[in-house]
Amino acid sequence: MPEILAADSPVILTVDDDPTTRAFLRTSLESAGLDVIEATGGEEAISLFAEHRPDLVLLDVAMPGLDGFATCAALRAIPGGGSVPIVMLTGSDDLGAITRAYEVGATDFEVKSVNWVVLGHRIHYLLRAKRTLDALRASEARLAAAQRIAKIGHWEWEAVSGRHLWSEQTLRLLGTQAVTKPCHEEFLARIHPDDRSRARYAFDDALLASGAFDLEFRVGAPGGDDVVVHAQGEAIVGANGLVAGLAGTLQDVTERRRAEERIRRLAYFDAQTALPNRILFQERVLQAIADARRSRRLVALLFMDLDHFKQVNDTLGHDAGDLLLCEVAGRLNQAVRDTDPLTRGVQDSIESVLARHGGDEFIVCLSGIERAEDAARVATRVLAALEAPVRLNGPEVYCTASIGISLYPQDGEDPETLLKHADAAMYQAKASGRNNYHFFDSSLSFRAFQRLSMETSLRRAIERGDFVLHWQPVVDVSEKTLVSVEGLARWRHPEMGLVRPDEFISLAEETGLVIPLGEWVLADACRQLREWSDAGHGFRVSVNISGLHLRGPGLVDTVRRVVRESGADPHRLEIEITESAFLQNAQEALHTLRRIKEMGVRVAIDDFGTGYSSLNYLRRFQVDTIKVDRSLIRGVDADGNSAAVTAAIAALARGLHVTPLAEGVESAGQRDVLSRQGYTCMQGYLFGKPAPVEEFSTALAWGDDSPPPAAPSSNSTASIR
Ligand code: C2E
Ligand code: CA
Ligand code: CA
């Protein structure tokens, strides 16, 4: 019966029905430093095995009851019993028993004898082999676990024999369907058809050059959920120094690639429309240009801007605007790619990239085209695609576009130039009536082009409201109060900084942009007026309105609307019209001004003295203020002639019950002369330069409606060109 066993000596279970044999065995084993437990038959062996987990079993073949073979098979079936060495004890002449023992899973056999001298040593050898095997199994298990966790599979290919070895993880990566006999063709067959030949070449190259391979391919059938695999490995060199095959790893990088793809989408695509963004577009254009240079073909850039998109946004709201953009993006995508069966031959070689440029602007790059007409055909298709109305949760809107086209190489050799020229051409398309396309006209002179691009950016600035009003005080010099402030427009240009009106008003006039600008100015001034009134200030606000605006149909309505929307007091609003604007088309101007005055809005004549207004006109216009031009004020304290003119104007104004106002007063000398002539209202650097509202309001805080000190103006124009 078993004694208490020392923990570190190996335990041997001997199984034999013959007590003499058991005694011999015990003596021999114990003398070799082994611990022994004994069983007298198969059943007892099985229960002792389960209880003591011996390191080795010595098992007699011939026993009553369960014999050695059945016991061996039963021991092997016990969990953990598969790896314990089992040595069968056979008779000297029983070859058949040896063969059967092997079949039921015995590890070794020993011929029974009376001399067991070397048995103990044999057992030690067997135990050592078993430990080595265990260590190997454990390390294999660890490796397999590591590979499974890292999703790395291992494979080997012996080129000569064709033998292919796939680790479990490799099997998992290459697809779950059973492999009867792993071979190189089978391996390749699991690779996505589009990647297969690339992989085959990589393996062949490594084999031929005795080199390495490192590539990625997809696994699985097309259309399925692709697994992306990173394969790395090298040629194995046999003992004879020749290349014997390949060994490599496979790693599942699907997740990593997906994450990279997500990042790429964020960086390269517009979230709203899912179209490529400018960055990706730029890359594609560069590529297209490089290809075109080689193939001597053309690249066309189409710059499209939706006509009147801003109106949709303003009237139906941003959600409607967003919806419209997405719908338009979809149609454009279709139109740009669509192949017309009649022209398919030509169109097939054309590749297109549609991207969002921002806001309501879209850009297309067409590569592989041969003639400008190919681009025109696409532009026509785009315009046609937009013809059907878009339904926006209710209202239907019609959305047309204006398209500008530039061509590589004639209109530019880099993406920036091409885009700039397509943009300029787009404005030409807009100017010639919208809903059409226009090729960039390279015959435009440089100056004309500069003007055009200035116009382009001015137009955009107006759309975006990139303006700010600076405020210049008008003071009553006898009462020492602030009578009014004039709002003067400044363009917040992204590169040039604050741009003064001299640099953009005439362009705005020529292009008609002065009208939307005037609308913005009116609205902003009224808003500001309301704010100042609410803060308890009683001064007026004046704004400059262009003659073009005055002659146009919308001014009266605009004034009425902005006054109503801002809640400003119309009696505190004054619009300034230059003398020359009065004189053009006087009849209409008269009519418009009457209606404006009916609302209570005041009217001033600006730059008076530079035109030739007659007394009669002034009387009929019922103006409230005459602003005497700076050119006349300049010399009042020096030359008698100027002084005589200003004095006459002052007298004239008084006779008409109009307030004369002296502009551009810069010195105390001028102020004193003008004051004596009867000018009480003055404006000029002496009293304050135009300043942004923050500075102006700080000055106001000095005292209620008293003229703000000139101090804040000293640096107010520092940033102004
Ligand atoms: P303006 O209506 O005669 O405005 C007065 C101009 O004289 C302003 O130039 C102002 O900065 C400048 N100024 C004022 N006091 C003095 C002074 O003591 N000395 C000198 N040397 N200059 C003085 P700014 O702001 O450059 O405006 C130039 C013109 O641009 C304006 O002349 C006006 O005709 C036009 N303008 C300005 N804002 C608008 C606008 O919103 N709409 C329209 N249509 N025209 C505008
Ligand atoms: Ca003015
Ligand atoms: Ca003026």
Short mmCIF file of C-alpha atoms and ligand atoms in Angstrom, two decimals, residues 472 486-488 542-545 576-578 605-607 627 663 683, ligand 2:
data_model
loop_
_atom_site.label_atom_id
_atom_site.label_comp_id
_atom_site.label_asym_id
_atom_site.label_seq_id
_atom_site.Cartn_x
_atom_site.Cartn_y
_atom_site.Cartn_z
CA GLN A 472 -16.32 108.67 -37.28
CA GLU A 486 -20.77 108.09 -39.92
CA GLY A 487 -20.32 104.42 -40.63
CA LEU A 488 -17.46 103.76 -43.05
CA SER A 542 -25.26 107.97 -41.14
CA VAL A 543 -24.27 105.62 -43.92
CA ASN A 544 -23.06 106.05 -47.46
CA ILE A 545 -25.29 104.81 -50.24
CA GLU A 576 -25.48 110.05 -47.53
CA ILE A 577 -25.67 110.30 -51.28
CA THR A 578 -22.84 111.95 -53.18
CA ILE A 605 -25.54 115.27 -49.79
CA ASP A 606 -22.01 114.00 -49.54
CA ASP A 607 -18.87 115.48 -51.08
CA LYS A 627 -21.50 117.74 -46.31
CA GLU A 663 -15.82 117.44 -43.64
CA GLN A 683 -16.20 116.08 -38.98
CA CA B 2 -19.80 110.03 -46.44
#
